[in-house]
Amino acid sequence: MSPGDVVLVGRAASVQFTGRSGFAFRIIAVDARPTYAGWVWLDGYQLDGRGQAVARRRIFVRAAGLRRVGTPGPSLRPDRRS
């Protein structure tokens, strides 16, 4: 994960993010400070279905639960390169 990546945040990333399909999140910073194994603080923007930023957020998530996505759109299709 690095700044500029767009990931899908849902229940697999943390139980606090429930919902049918989660939300797209554009990472602007990854906190390098140590935390629980496999977990990370991310700064970024929550995106709407058109890929537009709707809220700036700082989230605490399980890195293995994030999915990289291609261009955010209504379907939020996973990026085939990941």
Short mmCIF file of C-alpha atoms in Angstrom, two decimals:
data_model
loop_
_atom_site.label_atom_id
_atom_site.label_comp_id
_atom_site.label_asym_id
_atom_site.label_seq_id
_atom_site.Cartn_x
_atom_site.Cartn_y
_atom_site.Cartn_z
CA MET A 1 0.00 0.00 0.00
CA SER A 2 1.24 3.42 -0.90
CA PRO A 3 -0.10 6.93 -1.49
CA GLY A 4 -2.27 7.06 -4.59
CA ASP A 5 -3.53 3.49 -4.27
CA VAL A 6 -7.31 3.00 -4.22
CA VAL A 7 -8.51 0.16 -2.00
CA LEU A 8 -11.89 -1.31 -1.13
CA VAL A 9 -12.58 -1.10 2.60
CA GLY A 10 -15.16 -3.49 4.00
CA ARG A 11 -15.82 -5.95 6.78
CA ALA A 12 -12.66 -7.95 5.98
CA ALA A 13 -10.60 -4.85 6.83
CA SER A 14 -12.40 -4.20 10.13
CA VAL A 15 -15.73 -5.03 11.72
CA GLN A 16 -16.44 -1.31 11.98
CA PHE A 17 -16.82 -1.15 8.18
CA THR A 18 -19.92 -3.18 7.49
CA GLY A 19 -22.23 -2.82 4.58
CA ARG A 20 -23.07 -4.58 1.38
CA SER A 21 -19.98 -3.66 -0.60
CA GLY A 22 -17.85 -1.35 1.54
CA PHE A 23 -16.36 1.83 0.12
CA ALA A 24 -13.47 2.91 -2.04
CA PHE A 25 -10.63 4.75 -0.30
CA ARG A 26 -7.77 6.68 -1.91
CA ILE A 27 -4.67 6.46 0.29
CA ILE A 28 -2.73 9.68 0.81
CA ALA A 29 -0.47 8.47 3.66
CA VAL A 30 0.43 5.25 5.45
CA ASP A 31 1.46 5.70 9.09
CA ALA A 32 4.82 3.95 9.59
CA ARG A 33 4.55 3.74 13.38
CA PRO A 34 4.28 0.16 14.68
CA THR A 35 0.88 -1.11 15.72
CA TYR A 36 -0.72 -4.55 16.12
CA ALA A 37 0.70 -7.12 13.70
CA GLY A 38 -1.06 -6.83 10.33
CA TRP A 39 -2.91 -3.60 11.18
CA VAL A 40 -2.19 -0.11 9.84
CA TRP A 41 -3.40 3.49 10.10
CA LEU A 42 -4.26 5.02 6.71
CA ASP A 43 -5.03 8.64 5.84
CA GLY A 44 -7.04 9.31 2.73
CA TYR A 45 -10.31 10.09 1.07
CA GLN A 46 -13.49 8.04 0.99
CA LEU A 47 -14.70 7.98 -2.61
CA ASP A 48 -18.20 7.89 -4.03
CA GLY A 49 -19.28 5.65 -6.92
CA ARG A 50 -17.87 8.14 -9.46
CA GLY A 51 -14.44 8.19 -7.78
CA GLN A 52 -14.92 11.65 -6.27
CA ALA A 53 -13.68 12.34 -2.74
CA VAL A 54 -16.57 12.81 -0.32
CA ALA A 55 -14.78 12.73 3.05
CA ARG A 56 -11.25 12.82 4.37
CA ARG A 57 -10.69 10.00 6.89
CA ARG A 58 -8.07 8.35 9.03
CA ILE A 59 -8.85 4.64 9.37
CA PHE A 60 -7.36 1.71 11.31
CA VAL A 61 -7.59 -1.46 9.23
CA ARG A 62 -6.25 -4.96 8.76
CA ALA A 63 -3.99 -4.68 5.70
CA ALA A 64 -4.84 -8.21 4.52
CA GLY A 65 -8.54 -7.27 4.45
CA LEU A 66 -8.09 -4.50 1.88
CA ARG A 67 -8.57 -5.10 -1.85
CA ARG A 68 -6.95 -2.92 -4.46
CA VAL A 69 -9.52 -1.68 -6.98
CA GLY A 70 -9.24 -0.24 -10.46
CA THR A 71 -11.00 2.97 -11.40
CA PRO A 72 -13.74 3.44 -8.82
CA GLY A 73 -17.15 3.26 -10.33
CA PRO A 74 -20.56 1.82 -9.50
CA SER A 75 -19.23 -1.76 -9.55
CA LEU A 76 -15.86 -1.13 -7.81
CA ARG A 77 -14.26 -3.96 -9.76
CA PRO A 78 -11.03 -5.42 -8.32
CA ASP A 79 -7.88 -4.46 -10.21
CA ARG A 80 -6.62 -7.52 -12.10
CA ARG A 81 -2.96 -6.51 -11.48
CA SER A 82 -3.11 -7.20 -7.71
#
